[in-house]
Amino acid sequence: PKNCIYYTGGIVLSILQNYGNLPIDDLYAKVKQQNGMTFPVLLLSLDWLYLINAAIINEKGEVKLCS
């Protein structure tokens, strides 16, 4: 389940809930440290979260949770 989109998306959501808005490179550092996620998997997770309206990239280039 480590590479399941639901699992990796949940990790990204959890980090954003704990740290707030983050630039993609900072978010990648945190997900890589927490569970060894690769950058392509992070991007796929962000695509998924965008498609389900859970996260967006704001005008500052930070990943942000949708409300």
mmCIF file with all atom_site columns, N, CA and C in Angstrom:
data_model
loop_
_atom_site.group_PDB
_atom_site.id
_atom_site.type_symbol
_atom_site.label_atom_id
_atom_site.label_alt_id
_atom_site.label_comp_id
_atom_site.label_asym_id
_atom_site.label_entity_id
_atom_site.label_seq_id
_atom_site.pdbx_PDB_ins_code
_atom_site.Cartn_x
_atom_site.Cartn_y
_atom_site.Cartn_z
_atom_site.occupancy
_atom_site.B_iso_or_equiv
_atom_site.pdbx_formal_charge
_atom_site.auth_seq_id
_atom_site.auth_comp_id
_atom_site.auth_asym_id
_atom_site.auth_atom_id
_atom_site.pdbx_PDB_model_num
ATOM 1   N N  . PRO A 1 1  ? 0.803   -1.215 0.000  1.00 0.00 ? 1  PRO A N  1
ATOM 2   C CA . PRO A 1 1  ? 0.000   0.000  0.000  1.00 0.00 ? 1  PRO A CA 1
ATOM 3   C C  . PRO A 1 1  ? 0.840   1.271  0.000  1.00 0.00 ? 1  PRO A C  1
ATOM 4   N N  . LYS A 1 2  ? 2.173   1.120  0.105  1.00 0.00 ? 2  LYS A N  1
ATOM 5   C CA . LYS A 1 2  ? 3.021   2.304  0.216  1.00 0.00 ? 2  LYS A CA 1
ATOM 6   C C  . LYS A 1 2  ? 2.925   3.227  -0.995 1.00 0.00 ? 2  LYS A C  1
ATOM 7   N N  . ASN A 1 3  ? 2.683   2.662  -2.173 1.00 0.00 ? 3  ASN A N  1
ATOM 8   C CA . ASN A 1 3  ? 2.580   3.479  -3.375 1.00 0.00 ? 3  ASN A CA 1
ATOM 9   C C  . ASN A 1 3  ? 1.138   3.651  -3.843 1.00 0.00 ? 3  ASN A C  1
ATOM 10  N N  . CYS A 1 4  ? 0.189   3.274  -3.018 1.00 0.00 ? 4  CYS A N  1
ATOM 11  C CA . CYS A 1 4  ? -1.224  3.473  -3.337 1.00 0.00 ? 4  CYS A CA 1
ATOM 12  C C  . CYS A 1 4  ? -1.531  4.974  -3.259 1.00 0.00 ? 4  CYS A C  1
ATOM 13  N N  . ILE A 1 5  ? -2.241  5.467  -4.246 1.00 0.00 ? 5  ILE A N  1
ATOM 14  C CA . ILE A 1 5  ? -2.529  6.901  -4.311 1.00 0.00 ? 5  ILE A CA 1
ATOM 15  C C  . ILE A 1 5  ? -3.315  7.392  -3.101 1.00 0.00 ? 5  ILE A C  1
ATOM 16  N N  . TYR A 1 6  ? -4.176  6.557  -2.545 1.00 0.00 ? 6  TYR A N  1
ATOM 17  C CA . TYR A 1 6  ? -4.941  6.947  -1.354 1.00 0.00 ? 6  TYR A CA 1
ATOM 18  C C  . TYR A 1 6  ? -4.008  7.109  -0.153 1.00 0.00 ? 6  TYR A C  1
ATOM 19  N N  . TYR A 1 7  ? -3.070  6.207  -0.027 1.00 0.00 ? 7  TYR A N  1
ATOM 20  C CA . TYR A 1 7  ? -2.112  6.243  1.080  1.00 0.00 ? 7  TYR A CA 1
ATOM 21  C C  . TYR A 1 7  ? -1.192  7.452  0.964  1.00 0.00 ? 7  TYR A C  1
ATOM 22  N N  . THR A 1 8  ? -0.590  7.630  -0.218 1.00 0.00 ? 8  THR A N  1
ATOM 23  C CA . THR A 1 8  ? 0.354   8.742  -0.394 1.00 0.00 ? 8  THR A CA 1
ATOM 24  C C  . THR A 1 8  ? -0.369  10.082 -0.327 1.00 0.00 ? 8  THR A C  1
ATOM 25  N N  . GLY A 1 9  ? -1.589  10.139 -0.857 1.00 0.00 ? 9  GLY A N  1
ATOM 26  C CA . GLY A 1 9  ? -2.368  11.365 -0.743 1.00 0.00 ? 9  GLY A CA 1
ATOM 27  C C  . GLY A 1 9  ? -2.678  11.689 0.713  1.00 0.00 ? 9  GLY A C  1
ATOM 28  N N  . GLY A 1 10 ? -2.948  10.665 1.498  1.00 0.00 ? 10 GLY A N  1
ATOM 29  C CA . GLY A 1 10 ? -3.201  10.867 2.925  1.00 0.00 ? 10 GLY A CA 1
ATOM 30  C C  . GLY A 1 10 ? -1.986  11.400 3.662  1.00 0.00 ? 10 GLY A C  1
ATOM 31  N N  . ILE A 1 11 ? -0.819  10.931 3.278  1.00 0.00 ? 11 ILE A N  1
ATOM 32  C CA . ILE A 1 11 ? 0.417   11.433 3.890  1.00 0.00 ? 11 ILE A CA 1
ATOM 33  C C  . ILE A 1 11 ? 0.599   12.912 3.560  1.00 0.00 ? 11 ILE A C  1
ATOM 34  N N  . VAL A 1 12 ? 0.390   13.262 2.298  1.00 0.00 ? 12 VAL A N  1
ATOM 35  C CA . VAL A 1 12 ? 0.519   14.663 1.889  1.00 0.00 ? 12 VAL A CA 1
ATOM 36  C C  . VAL A 1 12 ? -0.494  15.525 2.636  1.00 0.00 ? 12 VAL A C  1
ATOM 37  N N  . LEU A 1 13 ? -1.737  15.072 2.727  1.00 0.00 ? 13 LEU A N  1
ATOM 38  C CA . LEU A 1 13 ? -2.751  15.826 3.463  1.00 0.00 ? 13 LEU A CA 1
ATOM 39  C C  . LEU A 1 13 ? -2.369  16.009 4.924  1.00 0.00 ? 13 LEU A C  1
ATOM 40  N N  . SER A 1 14 ? -1.857  14.959 5.536  1.00 0.00 ? 14 SER A N  1
ATOM 41  C CA . SER A 1 14 ? -1.453  15.027 6.938  1.00 0.00 ? 14 SER A CA 1
ATOM 42  C C  . SER A 1 14 ? -0.344  16.069 7.151  1.00 0.00 ? 14 SER A C  1
ATOM 43  N N  . ILE A 1 15 ? 0.623   16.074 6.268  1.00 0.00 ? 15 ILE A N  1
ATOM 44  C CA . ILE A 1 15 ? 1.719   17.042 6.394  1.00 0.00 ? 15 ILE A CA 1
ATOM 45  C C  . ILE A 1 15 ? 1.201   18.462 6.202  1.00 0.00 ? 15 ILE A C  1
ATOM 46  N N  . LEU A 1 16 ? 0.328   18.661 5.229  1.00 0.00 ? 16 LEU A N  1
ATOM 47  C CA . LEU A 1 16 ? -0.223  20.002 5.015  1.00 0.00 ? 16 LEU A CA 1
ATOM 48  C C  . LEU A 1 16 ? -1.078  20.447 6.199  1.00 0.00 ? 16 LEU A C  1
ATOM 49  N N  . GLN A 1 17 ? -1.785  19.523 6.830  1.00 0.00 ? 17 GLN A N  1
ATOM 50  C CA . GLN A 1 17 ? -2.570  19.872 8.013  1.00 0.00 ? 17 GLN A CA 1
ATOM 51  C C  . GLN A 1 17 ? -1.666  20.278 9.171  1.00 0.00 ? 17 GLN A C  1
ATOM 52  N N  . ASN A 1 18 ? -0.529  19.609 9.297  1.00 0.00 ? 18 ASN A N  1
ATOM 53  C CA . ASN A 1 18 ? 0.389   19.902 10.406 1.00 0.00 ? 18 ASN A CA 1
ATOM 54  C C  . ASN A 1 18 ? 1.225   21.154 10.186 1.00 0.00 ? 18 ASN A C  1
ATOM 55  N N  . TYR A 1 19 ? 1.625   21.420 8.942  1.00 0.00 ? 19 TYR A N  1
ATOM 56  C CA . TYR A 1 19 ? 2.562   22.513 8.670  1.00 0.00 ? 19 TYR A CA 1
ATOM 57  C C  . TYR A 1 19 ? 1.955   23.685 7.915  1.00 0.00 ? 19 TYR A C  1
ATOM 58  N N  . GLY A 1 20 ? 0.746   23.557 7.409  1.00 0.00 ? 20 GLY A N  1
ATOM 59  C CA . GLY A 1 20 ? 0.136   24.635 6.632  1.00 0.00 ? 20 GLY A CA 1
ATOM 60  C C  . GLY A 1 20 ? 0.667   24.645 5.207  1.00 0.00 ? 20 GLY A C  1
ATOM 61  N N  . ASN A 1 21 ? 0.537   25.780 4.553  1.00 0.00 ? 21 ASN A N  1
ATOM 62  C CA . ASN A 1 21 ? 0.979   25.915 3.162  1.00 0.00 ? 21 ASN A CA 1
ATOM 63  C C  . ASN A 1 21 ? 2.488   25.710 3.059  1.00 0.00 ? 21 ASN A C  1
ATOM 64  N N  . LEU A 1 22 ? 2.906   24.929 2.053  1.00 0.00 ? 22 LEU A N  1
ATOM 65  C CA . LEU A 1 22 ? 4.326   24.650 1.874  1.00 0.00 ? 22 LEU A CA 1
ATOM 66  C C  . LEU A 1 22 ? 4.695   24.723 0.397  1.00 0.00 ? 22 LEU A C  1
ATOM 67  N N  . PRO A 1 23 ? 5.881   25.284 0.083  1.00 0.00 ? 23 PRO A N  1
ATOM 68  C CA . PRO A 1 23 ? 6.373   25.171 -1.283 1.00 0.00 ? 23 PRO A CA 1
ATOM 69  C C  . PRO A 1 23 ? 6.609   23.693 -1.612 1.00 0.00 ? 23 PRO A C  1
ATOM 70  N N  . ILE A 1 24 ? 6.535   23.346 -2.883 1.00 0.00 ? 24 ILE A N  1
ATOM 71  C CA . ILE A 1 24 ? 6.644   21.940 -3.271 1.00 0.00 ? 24 ILE A CA 1
ATOM 72  C C  . ILE A 1 24 ? 7.954   21.316 -2.799 1.00 0.00 ? 24 ILE A C  1
ATOM 73  N N  . ASP A 1 25 ? 9.062   22.062 -2.877 1.00 0.00 ? 25 ASP A N  1
ATOM 74  C CA . ASP A 1 25 ? 10.345  21.473 -2.461 1.00 0.00 ? 25 ASP A CA 1
ATOM 75  C C  . ASP A 1 25 ? 10.383  21.180 -0.964 1.00 0.00 ? 25 ASP A C  1
ATOM 76  N N  . ASP A 1 26 ? 9.779   22.045 -0.149 1.00 0.00 ? 26 ASP A N  1
ATOM 77  C CA . ASP A 1 26 ? 9.700   21.777 1.299  1.00 0.00 ? 26 ASP A CA 1
ATOM 78  C C  . ASP A 1 26 ? 8.774   20.600 1.591  1.00 0.00 ? 26 ASP A C  1
ATOM 79  N N  . LEU A 1 27 ? 7.661   20.551 0.869  1.00 0.00 ? 27 LEU A N  1
ATOM 80  C CA . LEU A 1 27 ? 6.737   19.434 1.030  1.00 0.00 ? 27 LEU A CA 1
ATOM 81  C C  . LEU A 1 27 ? 7.422   18.125 0.654  1.00 0.00 ? 27 LEU A C  1
ATOM 82  N N  . TYR A 1 28 ? 8.172   18.137 -0.431 1.00 0.00 ? 28 TYR A N  1
ATOM 83  C CA . TYR A 1 28 ? 8.894   16.931 -0.850 1.00 0.00 ? 28 TYR A CA 1
ATOM 84  C C  . TYR A 1 28 ? 9.891   16.489 0.214  1.00 0.00 ? 28 TYR A C  1
ATOM 85  N N  . ALA A 1 29 ? 10.614  17.434 0.797  1.00 0.00 ? 29 ALA A N  1
ATOM 86  C CA . ALA A 1 29 ? 11.585  17.083 1.845  1.00 0.00 ? 29 ALA A CA 1
ATOM 87  C C  . ALA A 1 29 ? 10.888  16.397 3.014  1.00 0.00 ? 29 ALA A C  1
ATOM 88  N N  . LYS A 1 30 ? 9.706   16.882 3.382  1.00 0.00 ? 30 LYS A N  1
ATOM 89  C CA . LYS A 1 30 ? 8.992   16.304 4.516  1.00 0.00 ? 30 LYS A CA 1
ATOM 90  C C  . LYS A 1 30 ? 8.435   14.912 4.196  1.00 0.00 ? 30 LYS A C  1
ATOM 91  N N  . VAL A 1 31 ? 7.844   14.737 2.999  1.00 0.00 ? 31 VAL A N  1
ATOM 92  C CA . VAL A 1 31 ? 7.300   13.419 2.670  1.00 0.00 ? 31 VAL A CA 1
ATOM 93  C C  . VAL A 1 31 ? 8.403   12.401 2.440  1.00 0.00 ? 31 VAL A C  1
ATOM 94  N N  . LYS A 1 32 ? 9.531   12.856 1.908  1.00 0.00 ? 32 LYS A N  1
ATOM 95  C CA . LYS A 1 32 ? 10.658  11.934 1.708  1.00 0.00 ? 32 LYS A CA 1
ATOM 96  C C  . LYS A 1 32 ? 11.214  11.489 3.060  1.00 0.00 ? 32 LYS A C  1
ATOM 97  N N  . GLN A 1 33 ? 11.325  12.416 3.994  1.00 0.00 ? 33 GLN A N  1
ATOM 98  C CA . GLN A 1 33 ? 11.834  12.088 5.324  1.00 0.00 ? 33 GLN A CA 1
ATOM 99  C C  . GLN A 1 33 ? 10.858  11.166 6.066  1.00 0.00 ? 33 GLN A C  1
ATOM 100 N N  . GLN A 1 34 ? 9.567   11.434 5.936  1.00 0.00 ? 34 GLN A N  1
ATOM 101 C CA . GLN A 1 34 ? 8.569   10.676 6.693  1.00 0.00 ? 34 GLN A CA 1
ATOM 102 C C  . GLN A 1 34 ? 8.392   9.255  6.165  1.00 0.00 ? 34 GLN A C  1
ATOM 103 N N  . ASN A 1 35 ? 8.348   9.088  4.828  1.00 0.00 ? 35 ASN A N  1
ATOM 104 C CA . ASN A 1 35 ? 8.108   7.731  4.345  1.00 0.00 ? 35 ASN A CA 1
ATOM 105 C C  . ASN A 1 35 ? 8.884   7.359  3.084  1.00 0.00 ? 35 ASN A C  1
ATOM 106 N N  . GLY A 1 36 ? 9.868   8.166  2.697  1.00 0.00 ? 36 GLY A N  1
ATOM 107 C CA . GLY A 1 36 ? 10.711  7.823  1.559  1.00 0.00 ? 36 GLY A CA 1
ATOM 108 C C  . GLY A 1 36 ? 10.027  7.983  0.209  1.00 0.00 ? 36 GLY A C  1
ATOM 109 N N  . MET A 1 37 ? 8.999   8.808  0.147  1.00 0.00 ? 37 MET A N  1
ATOM 110 C CA . MET A 1 37 ? 8.252   9.009  -1.089 1.00 0.00 ? 37 MET A CA 1
ATOM 111 C C  . MET A 1 37 ? 9.144   9.649  -2.152 1.00 0.00 ? 37 MET A C  1
ATOM 112 N N  . THR A 1 38 ? 9.038   9.157  -3.384 1.00 0.00 ? 38 THR A N  1
ATOM 113 C CA . THR A 1 38 ? 9.807   9.747  -4.482 1.00 0.00 ? 38 THR A CA 1
ATOM 114 C C  . THR A 1 38 ? 9.076   10.978 -5.020 1.00 0.00 ? 38 THR A C  1
ATOM 115 N N  . PHE A 1 39 ? 9.812   11.804 -5.764 1.00 0.00 ? 39 PHE A N  1
ATOM 116 C CA . PHE A 1 39 ? 9.217   13.024 -6.303 1.00 0.00 ? 39 PHE A CA 1
ATOM 117 C C  . PHE A 1 39 ? 8.089   12.727 -7.298 1.00 0.00 ? 39 PHE A C  1
ATOM 118 N N  . PRO A 1 40 ? 8.266   11.758 -8.223 1.00 0.00 ? 40 PRO A N  1
ATOM 119 C CA . PRO A 1 40 ? 7.144   11.445 -9.125 1.00 0.00 ? 40 PRO A CA 1
ATOM 120 C C  . PRO A 1 40 ? 5.882   10.982 -8.389 1.00 0.00 ? 40 PRO A C  1
ATOM 121 N N  . VAL A 1 41 ? 6.046   10.235 -7.314 1.00 0.00 ? 41 VAL A N  1
ATOM 122 C CA . VAL A 1 41 ? 4.881   9.796  -6.532 1.00 0.00 ? 41 VAL A CA 1
ATOM 123 C C  . VAL A 1 41 ? 4.233   10.993 -5.843 1.00 0.00 ? 41 VAL A C  1
ATOM 124 N N  . LEU A 1 42 ? 5.047   11.926 -5.353 1.00 0.00 ? 42 LEU A N  1
ATOM 125 C CA . LEU A 1 42 ? 4.495   13.150 -4.762 1.00 0.00 ? 42 LEU A CA 1
ATOM 126 C C  . LEU A 1 42 ? 3.679   13.910 -5.801 1.00 0.00 ? 42 LEU A C  1
ATOM 127 N N  . LEU A 1 43 ? 4.212   14.066 -7.000 1.00 0.00 ? 43 LEU A N  1
ATOM 128 C CA . LEU A 1 43 ? 3.484   14.792 -8.042 1.00 0.00 ? 43 LEU A CA 1
ATOM 129 C C  . LEU A 1 43 ? 2.182   14.084 -8.404 1.00 0.00 ? 43 LEU A C  1
ATOM 130 N N  . LEU A 1 44 ? 2.210   12.770 -8.479 1.00 0.00 ? 44 LEU A N  1
ATOM 131 C CA . LEU A 1 44 ? 0.988   12.012 -8.750 1.00 0.00 ? 44 LEU A CA 1
ATOM 132 C C  . LEU A 1 44 ? -0.026  12.219 -7.624 1.00 0.00 ? 44 LEU A C  1
ATOM 133 N N  . SER A 1 45 ? 0.451   12.221 -6.392 1.00 0.00 ? 45 SER A N  1
ATOM 134 C CA . SER A 1 45 ? -0.426  12.459 -5.241 1.00 0.00 ? 45 SER A CA 1
ATOM 135 C C  . SER A 1 45 ? -1.031  13.853 -5.298 1.00 0.00 ? 45 SER A C  1
ATOM 136 N N  . LEU A 1 46 ? -0.227  14.852 -5.664 1.00 0.00 ? 46 LEU A N  1
ATOM 137 C CA . LEU A 1 46 ? -0.742  16.216 -5.773 1.00 0.00 ? 46 LEU A CA 1
ATOM 138 C C  . LEU A 1 46 ? -1.761  16.326 -6.902 1.00 0.00 ? 46 LEU A C  1
ATOM 139 N N  . ASP A 1 47 ? -1.524  15.630 -8.011 1.00 0.00 ? 47 ASP A N  1
ATOM 140 C CA . ASP A 1 47 ? -2.510  15.602 -9.098 1.00 0.00 ? 47 ASP A CA 1
ATOM 141 C C  . ASP A 1 47 ? -3.833  15.041 -8.598 1.00 0.00 ? 47 ASP A C  1
ATOM 142 N N  . TRP A 1 48 ? -3.751  13.945 -7.868 1.00 0.00 ? 48 TRP A N  1
ATOM 143 C CA . TRP A 1 48 ? -4.946  13.303 -7.328 1.00 0.00 ? 48 TRP A CA 1
ATOM 144 C C  . TRP A 1 48 ? -5.674  14.244 -6.371 1.00 0.00 ? 48 TRP A C  1
ATOM 145 N N  . LEU A 1 49 ? -4.933  14.882 -5.469 1.00 0.00 ? 49 LEU A N  1
ATOM 146 C CA . LEU A 1 49 ? -5.549  15.784 -4.502 1.00 0.00 ? 49 LEU A CA 1
ATOM 147 C C  . LEU A 1 49 ? -6.183  16.987 -5.196 1.00 0.00 ? 49 LEU A C  1
ATOM 148 N N  . TYR A 1 50 ? -5.568  17.454 -6.284 1.00 0.00 ? 50 TYR A N  1
ATOM 149 C CA . TYR A 1 50 ? -6.152  18.546 -7.055 1.00 0.00 ? 50 TYR A CA 1
ATOM 150 C C  . TYR A 1 50 ? -7.457  18.096 -7.717 1.00 0.00 ? 50 TYR A C  1
ATOM 151 N N  . LEU A 1 51 ? -7.446  16.899 -8.292 1.00 0.00 ? 51 LEU A N  1
ATOM 152 C CA . LEU A 1 51 ? -8.635  16.398 -8.989 1.00 0.00 ? 51 LEU A CA 1
ATOM 153 C C  . LEU A 1 51 ? -9.836  16.211 -8.060 1.00 0.00 ? 51 LEU A C  1
ATOM 154 N N  . ILE A 1 52 ? -9.566  15.883 -6.820 1.00 0.00 ? 52 ILE A N  1
ATOM 155 C CA . ILE A 1 52 ? -10.671 15.698 -5.865 1.00 0.00 ? 52 ILE A CA 1
ATOM 156 C C  . ILE A 1 52 ? -10.918 16.969 -5.031 1.00 0.00 ? 52 ILE A C  1
ATOM 157 N N  . ASN A 1 53 ? -10.318 18.077 -5.456 1.00 0.00 ? 53 ASN A N  1
ATOM 158 C CA . ASN A 1 53 ? -10.487 19.380 -4.797 1.00 0.00 ? 53 ASN A CA 1
ATOM 159 C C  . ASN A 1 53 ? -10.063 19.375 -3.338 1.00 0.00 ? 53 ASN A C  1
ATOM 160 N N  . ALA A 1 54 ? -8.977  18.682 -3.051 1.00 0.00 ? 54 ALA A N  1
ATOM 161 C CA . ALA A 1 54 ? -8.464  18.640 -1.677 1.00 0.00 ? 54 ALA A CA 1
ATOM 162 C C  . ALA A 1 54 ? -7.275  19.577 -1.492 1.00 0.00 ? 54 ALA A C  1
ATOM 163 N N  . ALA A 1 55 ? -6.541  19.879 -2.574 1.00 0.00 ? 55 ALA A N  1
ATOM 164 C CA . ALA A 1 55 ? -5.360  20.748 -2.477 1.00 0.00 ? 55 ALA A CA 1
ATOM 165 C C  . ALA A 1 55 ? -5.174  21.491 -3.793 1.00 0.00 ? 55 ALA A C  1
ATOM 166 N N  . ILE A 1 56 ? -4.591  22.679 -3.681 1.00 0.00 ? 56 ILE A N  1
ATOM 167 C CA . ILE A 1 56 ? -4.270  23.487 -4.857 1.00 0.00 ? 56 ILE A CA 1
ATOM 168 C C  . ILE A 1 56 ? -2.883  24.097 -4.661 1.00 0.00 ? 56 ILE A C  1
ATOM 169 N N  . ILE A 1 57 ? -2.368  24.699 -5.711 1.00 0.00 ? 57 ILE A N  1
ATOM 170 C CA . ILE A 1 57 ? -1.150  25.498 -5.602 1.00 0.00 ? 57 ILE A CA 1
ATOM 171 C C  . ILE A 1 57 ? -1.586  26.951 -5.691 1.00 0.00 ? 57 ILE A C  1
ATOM 172 N N  . ASN A 1 58 ? -1.272  27.719 -4.661 1.00 0.00 ? 58 ASN A N  1
ATOM 173 C CA . ASN A 1 58 ? -1.727  29.120 -4.614 1.00 0.00 ? 58 ASN A CA 1
ATOM 174 C C  . ASN A 1 58 ? -0.833  30.013 -5.468 1.00 0.00 ? 58 ASN A C  1
ATOM 175 N N  . GLU A 1 59 ? -1.148  31.303 -5.479 1.00 0.00 ? 59 GLU A N  1
ATOM 176 C CA . GLU A 1 59 ? -0.417  32.256 -6.307 1.00 0.00 ? 59 GLU A CA 1
ATOM 177 C C  . GLU A 1 59 ? 1.045   32.432 -5.889 1.00 0.00 ? 59 GLU A C  1
ATOM 178 N N  . LYS A 1 60 ? 1.392   32.035 -4.677 1.00 0.00 ? 60 LYS A N  1
ATOM 179 C CA . LYS A 1 60 ? 2.776   32.082 -4.210 1.00 0.00 ? 60 LYS A CA 1
ATOM 180 C C  . LYS A 1 60 ? 3.556   30.827 -4.580 1.00 0.00 ? 60 LYS A C  1
ATOM 181 N N  . GLY A 1 61 ? 2.890   29.846 -5.200 1.00 0.00 ? 61 GLY A N  1
ATOM 182 C CA . GLY A 1 61 ? 3.536   28.596 -5.567 1.00 0.00 ? 61 GLY A CA 1
ATOM 183 C C  . GLY A 1 61 ? 3.577   27.585 -4.434 1.00 0.00 ? 61 GLY A C  1
ATOM 184 N N  . GLU A 1 62 ? 2.768   27.799 -3.410 1.00 0.00 ? 62 GLU A N  1
ATOM 185 C CA . GLU A 1 62 ? 2.720   26.877 -2.271 1.00 0.00 ? 62 GLU A CA 1
ATOM 186 C C  . GLU A 1 62 ? 1.546   25.920 -2.431 1.00 0.00 ? 62 GLU A C  1
ATOM 187 N N  . VAL A 1 63 ? 1.730   24.701 -1.933 1.00 0.00 ? 63 VAL A N  1
ATOM 188 C CA . VAL A 1 63 ? 0.639   23.742 -1.908 1.00 0.00 ? 63 VAL A CA 1
ATOM 189 C C  . VAL A 1 63 ? -0.233  24.082 -0.708 1.00 0.00 ? 63 VAL A C  1
ATOM 190 N N  . LYS A 1 64 ? -1.525  24.180 -0.959 1.00 0.00 ? 64 LYS A N  1
ATOM 191 C CA . LYS A 1 64 ? -2.477  24.636 0.054  1.00 0.00 ? 64 LYS A CA 1
ATOM 192 C C  . LYS A 1 64 ? -3.675  23.702 0.071  1.00 0.00 ? 64 LYS A C  1
ATOM 193 N N  . LEU A 1 65 ? -4.172  23.412 1.260  1.00 0.00 ? 65 LEU A N  1
ATOM 194 C CA . LEU A 1 65 ? -5.403  22.622 1.393  1.00 0.00 ? 65 LEU A CA 1
ATOM 195 C C  . LEU A 1 65 ? -6.597  23.468 0.965  1.00 0.00 ? 65 LEU A C  1
ATOM 196 N N  . CYS A 1 66 ? -7.539  22.852 0.286  1.00 0.00 ? 66 CYS A N  1
ATOM 197 C CA . CYS A 1 66 ? -8.802  23.527 -0.031 1.00 0.00 ? 66 CYS A CA 1
ATOM 198 C C  . CYS A 1 66 ? -9.692  23.492 1.196  1.00 0.00 ? 66 CYS A C  1
ATOM 199 N N  . SER A 1 67 ? -10.506 24.506 1.331  1.00 0.00 ? 67 SER A N  1
ATOM 200 C CA . SER A 1 67 ? -11.390 24.532 2.506  1.00 0.00 ? 67 SER A CA 1
ATOM 201 C C  . SER A 1 67 ? -12.774 24.040 2.178  1.00 0.00 ? 67 SER A C  1
#
